[in-house]
Amino acid sequence: MAGLRAIVPLLCLLLPQPARAGGSAAGLEEEDGVLVLRAASFEQALAAHRYLLVEFYAPWCGHCKALAPEYAKAAAKLKAEGSEIRLAKVDATEESELAQQFGVRGYPTIKFFRNGDKAAPKEYTAGREADDIVSWLKKRTGPAATTLTDAAAAETLVDSSEVVVIGFFKDLTSEPAKEFLLAAEAVDDIPFGISSSADVFTKYQLSKDGVVLFKKFDEGRNNFEGDLTKDNLLNFIKSNALPLVIEFTEQTAPKIFGGEIKTHILLFLPKSVSDYQEKLDNFKSAAGSFKGKILFIFIDSDHSDNQRILEFFGLKKEECPAVRLITLEEEMTKYKPESDDLTADKIKEFCNKFLEGKIKPHLMSQDLPEDWDKQPVKVLVGKNFEEVAFDENKNVFVEFYAPWCGHCKQLAPIWDKLGETYRDHENVVIAKMDSTANEVEAVKIHSFPTLKFFPAGSGRNVIDYNGERTLEGFKKFLESGGQDGAAADDDLEDLETDEETDLEEGDDDEQKIQKDEL
């Protein structure tokens, strides 16, 4: 679900500057063990290295800065193992022709090149921690599951990553073993091993065929039970590969949003409070009852990087600790507990009521300003939206915006002029609504700015605008009754989306056309 890959905006992490560049055996520039490539050296790198993972980055990109230490750590790990896989990076703002050649539309974009083939590099799709990168690369360059010939090999694999899956089969050609290998091929970011060795069976206390997920958190291991099929194994892994409670960070975001569990409950908890551990323990205690159904996430509400997430849920730092639940299906829906009690029993009760369909969605709204209708552009909030937008006697043109959105800032003076143009019109209303702080059931906003027209009449019709964002374009649209510039069903939006925009302050001219595809 690409549209949900970081649906909660992330701020940049300010990381230390990289070590000074050096050189590689092939004479290529290096920085922290990562090859630094330019247009002039790209072909040389492809020729010198059979397997090459290349990150296209922007120096100002927050997600790129957060990835940098993990990327370097992955490079060091592979080098220590004597791997022929190399990691490289390209400053796409400097090497724009390379970026264009490989279809770079956002930062970071990571592509895997095999045997120097530039025609169809593989897009990197896994997590952004070193172990994720290494596991994904090993899956792309070796067998789906490593054959473990003895207990020492098994122990080395188990120690190598946060999560490891091992299949124990006395006959490696059996149907269950084949199903296991199919599951291994389907999972990018977890290393798999397979063994028929009696020593390995004995070391891990198995007397018959089975599958075990080893992890460096919670229970430590989970034994698969049931009919051993690919789908059942994938469900087993999905339910057990993440911690019962996972902290939201730049590195864990891909695992959180890229996972199969699309219902998330979030605990906004400042790490500075005296009862931090007690509240986190209560949250974890509740989580066990909803394994595989609801993902439990906690967010340090004191951390500056997380302030946008609080805004997204309409929370202020002083209101934390607090709990919210969100479903990340086709339409995002938020839910708020009736009680502020954060005991395990209350959290369980809230989750159970949600699963039973007994909780109504929570729609945010700011208070209605006293002067909301005094300016040419009327101010809408959740509380007055229905009354204004669906007024049967008015044609209402609304901009749904985000205060931090660069495109919205560019549009603002044009929208103000449009308001002035129709200030005294008898039935045209120009309005705007901050969609980061206000939500309405009738309209779901996925990108900023979104422009919608609510024509007069009793039909509650809504027309999307997809024409030119100019004063003349807007006037033609309104004078045509919402026809000239209306979006067709198959129109592709070129908008700055809340889940894809890199949020670091920087060069507006450059950033306004770039999307960070987390």
Short mmCIF file of C-alpha atoms in Angstrom, two decimals:
data_model
loop_
_atom_site.label_atom_id
_atom_site.label_comp_id
_atom_site.label_asym_id
_atom_site.label_seq_id
_atom_site.Cartn_x
_atom_site.Cartn_y
_atom_site.Cartn_z
CA MET A 1 0.00 0.00 0.00
CA ALA A 2 2.30 2.68 -1.34
CA GLY A 3 0.08 5.56 -0.30
CA LEU A 4 0.41 4.53 3.33
CA ARG A 5 4.16 4.23 3.56
CA ALA A 6 4.76 6.86 6.24
CA ILE A 7 1.31 8.30 6.39
CA VAL A 8 2.40 10.07 9.54
CA PRO A 9 4.91 12.79 8.51
CA LEU A 10 8.46 12.46 9.81
CA LEU A 11 10.90 15.25 10.55
CA CYS A 12 14.58 15.07 9.73
CA LEU A 13 17.13 13.78 12.20
CA LEU A 14 20.26 15.88 12.55
CA LEU A 15 23.12 13.44 12.32
CA PRO A 16 26.89 13.82 12.61
CA GLN A 17 28.82 14.71 9.48
CA PRO A 18 30.34 11.70 7.70
CA ALA A 19 33.99 10.83 7.95
CA ARG A 20 36.36 12.22 5.37
CA ALA A 21 36.35 10.49 2.03
CA GLY A 22 39.01 7.93 1.14
CA GLY A 23 39.59 5.59 -1.76
CA SER A 24 38.52 2.06 -2.71
CA ALA A 25 40.52 -0.79 -4.15
CA ALA A 26 39.14 0.11 -7.56
CA GLY A 27 40.32 3.71 -7.17
CA LEU A 28 36.82 4.95 -6.40
CA GLU A 29 36.15 7.58 -3.76
CA GLU A 30 34.83 6.23 -0.43
CA GLU A 31 33.15 7.71 2.62
CA ASP A 32 32.54 5.57 5.72
CA GLY A 33 33.04 2.46 3.62
CA VAL A 34 30.41 3.60 1.10
CA LEU A 35 31.47 4.34 -2.48
CA VAL A 36 30.86 7.96 -3.53
CA LEU A 37 29.82 7.88 -7.18
CA ARG A 38 29.55 10.57 -9.82
CA ALA A 39 28.58 10.46 -13.46
CA ALA A 40 32.24 9.98 -14.40
CA SER A 41 32.76 7.03 -12.02
CA PHE A 42 29.38 5.28 -12.18
CA GLU A 43 30.27 2.97 -15.07
CA GLN A 44 33.58 2.10 -13.43
CA ALA A 45 31.80 1.07 -10.23
CA LEU A 46 29.34 -1.11 -12.10
CA ALA A 47 32.19 -2.82 -13.93
CA ALA A 48 34.23 -3.34 -10.76
CA HIS A 49 31.46 -4.73 -8.53
CA ARG A 50 29.15 -7.61 -9.40
CA TYR A 51 26.59 -6.51 -6.82
CA LEU A 52 26.10 -2.79 -6.17
CA LEU A 53 23.43 -1.07 -4.04
CA VAL A 54 23.20 2.64 -4.84
CA GLU A 55 21.45 5.31 -2.76
CA PHE A 56 20.40 8.45 -4.63
CA TYR A 57 20.18 11.15 -1.97
CA ALA A 58 19.86 14.89 -1.39
CA PRO A 59 22.13 16.57 1.19
CA TRP A 60 19.15 18.43 2.75
CA CYS A 61 16.88 15.36 2.97
CA GLY A 62 16.07 14.41 6.57
CA HIS A 63 15.36 10.77 5.75
CA CYS A 64 18.72 10.53 3.93
CA LYS A 65 20.52 11.89 6.98
CA ALA A 66 18.77 9.36 9.20
CA LEU A 67 19.67 6.52 6.83
CA ALA A 68 23.37 7.46 6.58
CA PRO A 69 24.73 5.72 9.74
CA GLU A 70 22.67 2.56 9.10
CA TYR A 71 23.80 2.47 5.48
CA ALA A 72 27.44 2.78 6.55
CA LYS A 73 26.92 0.10 9.21
CA ALA A 74 25.51 -2.27 6.58
CA ALA A 75 28.52 -1.58 4.32
CA ALA A 76 30.90 -2.36 7.21
CA LYS A 77 29.06 -5.56 8.07
CA LEU A 78 29.23 -6.86 4.51
CA LYS A 79 32.92 -5.92 4.25
CA ALA A 80 33.70 -7.77 7.50
CA GLU A 81 32.02 -10.88 6.08
CA GLY A 82 34.13 -10.69 2.94
CA SER A 83 31.04 -10.13 0.79
CA GLU A 84 31.36 -9.04 -2.83
CA ILE A 85 28.34 -6.75 -2.35
CA ARG A 86 29.23 -3.05 -2.20
CA LEU A 87 27.16 -0.05 -1.14
CA ALA A 88 27.39 3.28 -2.94
CA LYS A 89 25.73 6.67 -2.95
CA VAL A 90 25.07 9.44 -5.45
CA ASP A 91 24.24 13.06 -4.62
CA ALA A 92 21.27 13.33 -6.98
CA THR A 93 21.14 17.11 -6.66
CA GLU A 94 24.64 17.29 -8.15
CA GLU A 95 24.37 14.34 -10.55
CA SER A 96 20.97 15.21 -11.98
CA GLU A 97 21.50 13.33 -15.24
CA LEU A 98 22.18 10.08 -13.36
CA ALA A 99 19.10 10.69 -11.23
CA GLN A 100 16.99 11.26 -14.31
CA GLN A 101 18.42 8.20 -16.05
CA PHE A 102 17.33 5.94 -13.19
CA GLY A 103 13.94 7.53 -12.56
CA VAL A 104 14.73 9.16 -9.23
CA ARG A 105 11.64 11.09 -8.10
CA GLY A 106 12.24 11.26 -4.37
CA TYR A 107 14.86 10.88 -1.67
CA PRO A 108 16.27 8.56 -0.78
CA THR A 109 15.79 6.27 -3.79
CA ILE A 110 17.82 3.06 -3.50
CA LYS A 111 18.49 0.74 -6.42
CA PHE A 112 20.30 -2.58 -6.72
CA PHE A 113 22.50 -3.30 -9.74
CA ARG A 114 23.55 -6.85 -10.62
CA ASN A 115 26.36 -7.72 -13.06
CA GLY A 116 26.58 -4.14 -14.31
CA ASP A 117 23.07 -4.23 -15.78
CA LYS A 118 21.69 -0.67 -15.96
CA ALA A 119 18.52 -1.57 -17.85
CA ALA A 120 16.41 -2.76 -14.94
CA PRO A 121 17.93 -2.22 -11.50
CA LYS A 122 15.87 -3.61 -8.63
CA GLU A 123 14.18 -1.08 -6.34
CA TYR A 124 15.13 -1.52 -2.67
CA THR A 125 11.93 -2.02 -0.69
CA ALA A 126 12.88 -3.19 2.81
CA GLY A 127 13.56 -1.37 6.08
CA ARG A 128 16.20 1.24 6.81
CA GLU A 129 18.23 -0.42 9.50
CA ALA A 130 21.56 -2.10 8.76
CA ASP A 131 20.22 -5.60 9.39
CA ASP A 132 17.31 -4.99 7.00
CA ILE A 133 19.67 -3.82 4.25
CA VAL A 134 22.06 -6.75 4.68
CA SER A 135 19.26 -9.33 4.79
CA TRP A 136 17.59 -7.92 1.68
CA LEU A 137 20.89 -7.96 -0.24
CA LYS A 138 21.71 -11.50 0.79
CA LYS A 139 18.28 -12.61 -0.41
CA ARG A 140 19.01 -10.97 -3.78
CA THR A 141 22.46 -12.51 -4.17
CA GLY A 142 22.14 -15.96 -2.63
CA PRO A 143 19.67 -18.69 -1.73
CA ALA A 144 16.38 -17.74 -0.05
CA ALA A 145 17.47 -19.83 2.95
CA THR A 146 21.03 -20.62 4.05
CA THR A 147 21.73 -24.34 4.45
CA LEU A 148 22.96 -24.90 8.01
CA THR A 149 25.22 -27.95 8.19
CA ASP A 150 25.97 -27.84 11.90
CA ALA A 151 25.03 -26.18 15.19
CA ALA A 152 27.81 -23.57 14.88
CA ALA A 153 26.42 -22.35 11.53
CA ALA A 154 22.93 -22.15 13.02
CA GLU A 155 24.18 -20.19 16.03
CA THR A 156 26.03 -17.74 13.77
CA LEU A 157 22.86 -17.11 11.76
CA VAL A 158 20.70 -16.64 14.87
CA ASP A 159 23.22 -14.14 16.28
CA SER A 160 23.45 -12.19 13.00
CA SER A 161 20.10 -10.37 13.07
CA GLU A 162 17.29 -9.13 15.30
CA VAL A 163 14.95 -11.72 13.74
CA VAL A 164 15.88 -15.03 12.07
CA VAL A 165 13.68 -17.91 10.86
CA ILE A 166 15.01 -21.47 10.70
CA GLY A 167 13.30 -24.49 9.18
CA PHE A 168 14.13 -27.87 10.68
CA PHE A 169 13.44 -30.69 8.18
CA LYS A 170 14.91 -34.17 8.25
CA ASP A 171 14.17 -34.41 4.52
CA LEU A 172 15.06 -31.15 2.73
CA THR A 173 13.13 -32.30 -0.36
CA SER A 174 9.86 -32.83 1.54
CA GLU A 175 6.71 -30.84 0.72
CA PRO A 176 6.83 -28.89 4.02
CA ALA A 177 10.46 -27.94 3.28
CA LYS A 178 9.43 -26.71 -0.18
CA GLU A 179 6.65 -24.60 1.37
CA PHE A 180 9.20 -23.18 3.80
CA LEU A 181 11.48 -22.13 0.94
CA LEU A 182 8.56 -20.48 -0.86
CA ALA A 183 7.90 -18.44 2.28
CA ALA A 184 11.60 -17.57 2.53
CA GLU A 185 11.56 -16.23 -1.04
CA ALA A 186 8.58 -14.00 -0.21
CA VAL A 187 10.21 -12.23 2.76
CA ASP A 188 12.86 -9.63 1.93
CA ASP A 189 14.07 -8.35 5.26
CA ILE A 190 14.50 -11.46 7.46
CA PRO A 191 17.29 -14.05 7.01
CA PHE A 192 16.16 -17.68 6.74
CA GLY A 193 18.07 -20.87 7.40
CA ILE A 194 17.22 -24.51 6.74
CA SER A 195 18.77 -27.61 8.28
CA SER A 196 18.49 -31.38 8.42
CA SER A 197 21.40 -31.73 10.85
CA ALA A 198 20.71 -33.77 13.98
CA ASP A 199 23.07 -31.44 15.90
CA VAL A 200 20.95 -28.42 14.95
CA PHE A 201 17.74 -30.23 15.95
CA THR A 202 19.31 -31.10 19.31
CA LYS A 203 20.70 -27.62 19.97
CA TYR A 204 17.29 -26.01 19.58
CA GLN A 205 15.30 -28.81 21.30
CA LEU A 206 13.37 -30.07 18.28
CA SER A 207 12.56 -33.75 17.93
CA LYS A 208 10.53 -33.44 14.72
CA ASP A 209 10.23 -31.16 11.71
CA GLY A 210 9.29 -27.57 12.51
CA VAL A 211 9.94 -23.87 12.06
CA VAL A 212 11.24 -21.49 14.71
CA LEU A 213 11.40 -17.71 14.65
CA PHE A 214 14.28 -16.42 16.80
CA LYS A 215 14.28 -12.80 17.97
CA LYS A 216 16.28 -10.60 20.31
CA PHE A 217 13.23 -9.21 22.13
CA ASP A 218 10.05 -10.30 23.93
CA GLU A 219 9.83 -14.13 24.19
CA GLY A 220 13.08 -14.74 22.34
CA ARG A 221 11.61 -17.45 20.10
CA ASN A 222 8.30 -18.58 18.65
CA ASN A 223 7.62 -22.13 17.46
CA PHE A 224 5.34 -22.51 14.44
CA GLU A 225 2.27 -24.65 15.01
CA GLY A 226 -0.31 -25.84 12.51
CA ASP A 227 -0.41 -26.88 8.87
CA LEU A 228 2.94 -25.94 7.32
CA THR A 229 2.05 -23.97 4.18
CA LYS A 230 3.60 -20.85 2.69
CA ASP A 231 0.62 -18.66 3.64
CA ASN A 232 0.43 -20.00 7.19
CA LEU A 233 4.15 -19.42 7.64
CA LEU A 234 3.91 -15.85 6.34
CA ASN A 235 1.06 -15.15 8.78
CA PHE A 236 3.13 -16.65 11.61
CA ILE A 237 6.11 -14.45 10.71
CA LYS A 238 3.90 -11.35 10.37
CA SER A 239 2.50 -11.92 13.86
CA ASN A 240 5.83 -12.48 15.58
CA ALA A 241 8.57 -10.57 13.74
CA LEU A 242 7.86 -7.20 15.34
CA PRO A 243 8.08 -6.45 19.07
CA LEU A 244 4.83 -6.45 21.01
CA VAL A 245 5.45 -2.72 21.42
CA ILE A 246 7.63 -0.93 18.88
CA GLU A 247 9.00 2.60 19.19
CA PHE A 248 8.29 4.87 16.23
CA THR A 249 11.55 6.16 14.78
CA GLU A 250 12.92 7.05 11.37
CA GLN A 251 14.40 3.54 11.12
CA THR A 252 11.34 1.58 12.29
CA ALA A 253 8.83 3.55 10.19
CA PRO A 254 9.16 1.31 7.09
CA LYS A 255 8.50 -1.80 9.20
CA ILE A 256 5.50 -0.16 10.86
CA PHE A 257 3.86 1.16 7.70
CA GLY A 258 5.02 -1.60 5.38
CA GLY A 259 3.67 -4.41 7.55
CA GLU A 260 0.48 -6.35 7.09
CA ILE A 261 -1.16 -5.05 10.28
CA LYS A 262 -3.02 -1.87 9.31
CA THR A 263 -4.62 -1.07 12.66
CA HIS A 264 -2.22 0.78 14.93
CA ILE A 265 -2.64 1.98 18.49
CA LEU A 266 -0.22 4.70 19.52
CA LEU A 267 0.89 5.66 23.00
CA PHE A 268 2.23 9.22 23.05
CA LEU A 269 4.51 9.02 26.07
CA PRO A 270 7.24 11.49 27.07
CA LYS A 271 10.31 9.58 28.19
CA SER A 272 10.94 12.30 30.78
CA VAL A 273 7.92 11.47 33.00
CA SER A 274 8.61 9.74 36.29
CA ASP A 275 6.19 6.85 35.63
CA TYR A 276 7.41 6.30 32.06
CA GLN A 277 8.32 2.63 32.55
CA GLU A 278 5.09 1.86 34.42
CA LYS A 279 2.95 3.28 31.63
CA LEU A 280 5.00 1.52 28.96
CA ASP A 281 4.67 -1.78 30.87
CA ASN A 282 0.88 -1.32 31.05
CA PHE A 283 0.79 -0.72 27.30
CA LYS A 284 2.92 -3.82 26.67
CA SER A 285 0.74 -5.88 29.00
CA ALA A 286 -2.32 -4.98 26.91
CA ALA A 287 -0.53 -5.66 23.62
CA GLY A 288 -0.27 -9.43 24.10
CA SER A 289 -4.03 -9.87 23.72
CA PHE A 290 -4.07 -8.29 20.23
CA LYS A 291 -1.05 -9.87 18.59
CA GLY A 292 -1.51 -10.00 14.83
CA LYS A 293 -4.60 -7.77 15.00
CA ILE A 294 -3.43 -4.39 16.31
CA LEU A 295 0.12 -3.06 16.20
CA PHE A 296 1.14 -1.33 19.46
CA ILE A 297 3.45 1.66 18.92
CA PHE A 298 4.85 4.17 21.37
CA ILE A 299 6.11 7.63 20.47
CA ASP A 300 8.32 9.85 22.60
CA SER A 301 6.10 12.95 22.63
CA ASP A 302 8.97 15.10 23.97
CA HIS A 303 11.17 14.45 20.95
CA SER A 304 11.23 17.32 18.48
CA ASP A 305 11.18 14.93 15.52
CA ASN A 306 7.74 13.70 16.59
CA GLN A 307 5.89 17.00 16.85
CA ARG A 308 4.31 16.68 13.40
CA ILE A 309 2.86 13.34 14.45
CA LEU A 310 1.24 14.96 17.47
CA GLU A 311 -0.20 17.64 15.18
CA PHE A 312 -1.52 14.93 12.84
CA PHE A 313 -3.54 13.51 15.75
CA GLY A 314 -4.56 16.94 17.07
CA LEU A 315 -2.49 16.52 20.23
CA LYS A 316 -0.35 18.97 22.17
CA LYS A 317 2.69 18.00 24.23
CA GLU A 318 0.94 18.99 27.43
CA GLU A 319 -1.89 16.55 26.67
CA CYS A 320 0.50 13.57 26.75
CA PRO A 321 0.58 10.77 27.82
CA ALA A 322 -2.34 9.92 25.51
CA VAL A 323 -3.56 7.06 23.35
CA ARG A 324 -4.95 7.16 19.81
CA LEU A 325 -5.86 4.43 17.34
CA ILE A 326 -5.71 4.67 13.55
CA THR A 327 -6.67 2.36 10.69
CA LEU A 328 -4.48 2.61 7.61
CA GLU A 329 -6.80 1.10 5.07
CA GLU A 330 -7.93 2.87 1.89
CA GLU A 331 -9.20 5.68 4.10
CA MET A 332 -7.39 6.60 7.31
CA THR A 333 -9.66 6.75 10.33
CA LYS A 334 -8.69 7.87 13.83
CA TYR A 335 -10.21 6.82 17.14
CA LYS A 336 -9.90 8.27 20.62
CA PRO A 337 -10.57 6.46 23.93
CA GLU A 338 -13.42 7.78 26.07
CA SER A 339 -11.16 7.62 29.12
CA ASP A 340 -7.70 9.08 29.75
CA ASP A 341 -6.95 6.11 32.02
CA LEU A 342 -3.87 4.33 30.65
CA THR A 343 -4.09 1.12 32.67
CA ALA A 344 -3.73 -2.18 30.81
CA ASP A 345 -7.40 -3.03 31.43
CA LYS A 346 -8.65 0.27 29.97
CA ILE A 347 -6.43 -0.07 26.91
CA LYS A 348 -7.69 -3.63 26.36
CA GLU A 349 -11.28 -2.45 26.75
CA PHE A 350 -10.74 0.28 24.15
CA CYS A 351 -9.17 -2.17 21.67
CA ASN A 352 -11.91 -4.75 22.17
CA LYS A 353 -14.63 -2.15 21.62
CA PHE A 354 -12.89 -1.04 18.43
CA LEU A 355 -12.69 -4.60 17.11
CA GLU A 356 -16.38 -5.08 17.93
CA GLY A 357 -17.25 -1.92 15.97
CA LYS A 358 -18.48 -0.05 19.04
CA ILE A 359 -16.18 3.00 18.75
CA LYS A 360 -17.07 5.99 16.57
CA PRO A 361 -14.31 7.72 14.57
CA HIS A 362 -12.71 10.77 16.16
CA LEU A 363 -12.83 13.82 13.88
CA MET A 364 -10.58 16.73 14.83
CA SER A 365 -11.78 20.32 14.76
CA GLN A 366 -10.32 23.64 15.79
CA ASP A 367 -12.52 26.14 17.54
CA LEU A 368 -14.41 28.41 15.15
CA PRO A 369 -12.67 31.82 14.99
CA GLU A 370 -14.97 34.75 15.72
CA ASP A 371 -13.86 36.46 12.50
CA TRP A 372 -14.01 33.33 10.29
CA ASP A 373 -16.19 35.10 7.69
CA LYS A 374 -14.77 38.61 7.90
CA GLN A 375 -12.05 38.18 5.23
CA PRO A 376 -12.49 37.51 1.49
CA VAL A 377 -11.32 33.91 2.05
CA LYS A 378 -13.58 32.32 4.65
CA VAL A 379 -12.05 30.10 7.33
CA LEU A 380 -13.56 26.65 7.73
CA VAL A 381 -13.04 24.25 10.62
CA GLY A 382 -14.60 20.89 11.33
CA LYS A 383 -17.42 22.50 13.30
CA ASN A 384 -18.72 24.77 10.53
CA PHE A 385 -17.74 22.84 7.42
CA GLU A 386 -21.08 21.12 6.74
CA GLU A 387 -23.06 24.32 7.20
CA VAL A 388 -20.89 26.35 4.80
CA ALA A 389 -19.74 23.84 2.19
CA PHE A 390 -23.14 22.25 1.67
CA ASP A 391 -25.18 25.45 1.76
CA GLU A 392 -27.75 24.79 -0.98
CA ASN A 393 -27.70 28.44 -2.05
CA LYS A 394 -23.93 28.85 -2.40
CA ASN A 395 -21.17 27.65 -4.72
CA VAL A 396 -18.26 27.03 -2.38
CA PHE A 397 -14.67 26.57 -3.56
CA VAL A 398 -12.41 25.23 -0.79
CA GLU A 399 -8.66 24.86 -0.47
CA PHE A 400 -7.67 22.09 1.93
CA TYR A 401 -4.12 22.92 3.01
CA ALA A 402 -1.33 22.16 5.47
CA PRO A 403 0.50 25.07 7.14
CA TRP A 404 3.91 23.51 6.39
CA CYS A 405 3.18 22.62 2.74
CA GLY A 406 5.39 24.48 0.24
CA HIS A 407 2.84 24.28 -2.59
CA CYS A 408 0.17 25.68 -0.25
CA LYS A 409 2.40 28.63 0.61
CA GLN A 410 2.91 29.31 -3.09
CA LEU A 411 -0.82 29.14 -3.72
CA ALA A 412 -1.79 31.43 -0.80
CA PRO A 413 -1.46 34.85 -2.55
CA ILE A 414 -3.35 33.57 -5.61
CA TRP A 415 -6.10 32.16 -3.39
CA ASP A 416 -6.33 35.49 -1.55
CA LYS A 417 -6.73 37.29 -4.89
CA LEU A 418 -9.47 34.84 -5.84
CA GLY A 419 -11.20 35.66 -2.56
CA GLU A 420 -10.99 39.38 -3.34
CA THR A 421 -12.41 38.76 -6.84
CA TYR A 422 -15.53 37.09 -5.45
CA ARG A 423 -15.74 38.99 -2.17
CA ASP A 424 -19.11 40.57 -2.98
CA HIS A 425 -20.51 37.82 -5.20
CA GLU A 426 -24.00 36.79 -4.20
CA ASN A 427 -23.50 33.03 -4.36
CA VAL A 428 -19.76 32.23 -4.69
CA VAL A 429 -17.75 31.59 -1.54
CA ILE A 430 -13.96 31.14 -1.49
CA ALA A 431 -12.79 29.28 1.61
CA LYS A 432 -9.88 27.38 3.11
CA MET A 433 -9.44 24.73 5.79
CA ASP A 434 -6.34 23.56 7.63
CA SER A 435 -6.68 19.82 7.10
CA THR A 436 -3.93 18.97 9.57
CA ALA A 437 -6.18 20.24 12.39
CA ASN A 438 -9.67 19.64 11.02
CA GLU A 439 -11.37 16.53 9.65
CA VAL A 440 -14.81 16.00 8.14
CA GLU A 441 -16.62 12.80 7.33
CA ALA A 442 -17.77 13.97 3.90
CA VAL A 443 -14.29 14.63 2.48
CA LYS A 444 -11.07 12.66 2.87
CA ILE A 445 -7.89 14.58 2.13
CA HIS A 446 -4.76 12.71 1.03
CA SER A 447 -2.59 15.50 -0.39
CA PHE A 448 -1.94 19.21 -0.11
CA PRO A 449 -3.23 21.42 -1.45
CA THR A 450 -6.49 19.71 -2.44
CA LEU A 451 -9.07 21.95 -4.14
CA LYS A 452 -12.74 20.96 -4.11
CA PHE A 453 -15.86 22.70 -5.38
CA PHE A 454 -19.22 22.30 -3.66
CA PRO A 455 -21.88 23.54 -6.13
CA ALA A 456 -25.19 24.98 -4.96
CA GLY A 457 -28.12 22.59 -4.79
CA SER A 458 -29.41 19.77 -2.66
CA GLY A 459 -27.32 16.98 -4.16
CA ARG A 460 -24.27 17.38 -1.88
CA ASN A 461 -22.09 17.17 -4.99
CA VAL A 462 -18.32 17.54 -4.78
CA ILE A 463 -16.12 18.36 -7.80
CA ASP A 464 -12.33 18.01 -7.67
CA TYR A 465 -10.31 20.78 -9.31
CA ASN A 466 -7.31 19.70 -11.36
CA GLY A 467 -6.74 22.68 -13.67
CA GLU A 468 -4.09 25.36 -13.65
CA ARG A 469 -3.39 26.91 -10.28
CA THR A 470 -3.68 30.45 -11.57
CA LEU A 471 -6.21 33.19 -10.93
CA GLU A 472 -7.46 32.90 -14.52
CA GLY A 473 -7.70 29.12 -14.25
CA PHE A 474 -9.77 29.36 -11.06
CA LYS A 475 -12.04 32.05 -12.54
CA LYS A 476 -12.73 29.97 -15.67
CA PHE A 477 -13.56 26.99 -13.45
CA LEU A 478 -16.04 28.98 -11.35
CA GLU A 479 -17.63 30.77 -14.30
CA SER A 480 -18.15 27.41 -16.04
CA GLY A 481 -19.98 26.03 -13.03
CA GLY A 482 -17.15 23.70 -12.10
CA GLN A 483 -16.59 22.24 -15.58
CA ASP A 484 -13.46 23.88 -17.00
CA GLY A 485 -10.62 22.39 -14.91
CA ALA A 486 -12.60 19.63 -13.22
CA ALA A 487 -10.60 16.47 -12.57
CA ALA A 488 -11.37 13.41 -14.66
CA ASP A 489 -11.57 10.07 -12.86
CA ASP A 490 -8.23 8.94 -14.24
CA ASP A 491 -6.34 12.21 -13.72
CA LEU A 492 -3.00 11.80 -12.00
CA GLU A 493 -2.43 14.33 -9.25
CA ASP A 494 0.89 16.13 -9.10
CA LEU A 495 0.53 17.21 -5.53
CA GLU A 496 2.68 17.53 -2.45
CA THR A 497 1.38 14.72 -0.26
CA ASP A 498 1.50 14.63 3.50
CA GLU A 499 2.94 11.13 3.52
CA GLU A 500 5.60 11.69 0.86
CA THR A 501 7.00 15.19 1.38
CA ASP A 502 10.40 15.57 2.95
CA LEU A 503 9.80 17.92 5.84
CA GLU A 504 13.20 19.42 6.42
CA GLU A 505 13.46 23.15 5.95
CA GLY A 506 15.82 24.06 3.14
CA ASP A 507 15.89 25.35 -0.40
CA ASP A 508 12.21 25.86 -1.18
CA ASP A 509 12.75 26.04 -4.94
CA GLU A 510 14.45 22.68 -4.91
CA GLN A 511 12.28 20.96 -2.33
CA LYS A 512 8.95 21.99 -3.78
CA ILE A 513 9.33 19.53 -6.65
CA GLN A 514 10.84 16.70 -4.67
CA LYS A 515 9.05 13.96 -2.81
CA ASP A 516 10.62 11.78 -0.18
CA GLU A 517 9.36 8.27 -0.79
CA LEU A 518 9.76 6.67 2.58
#
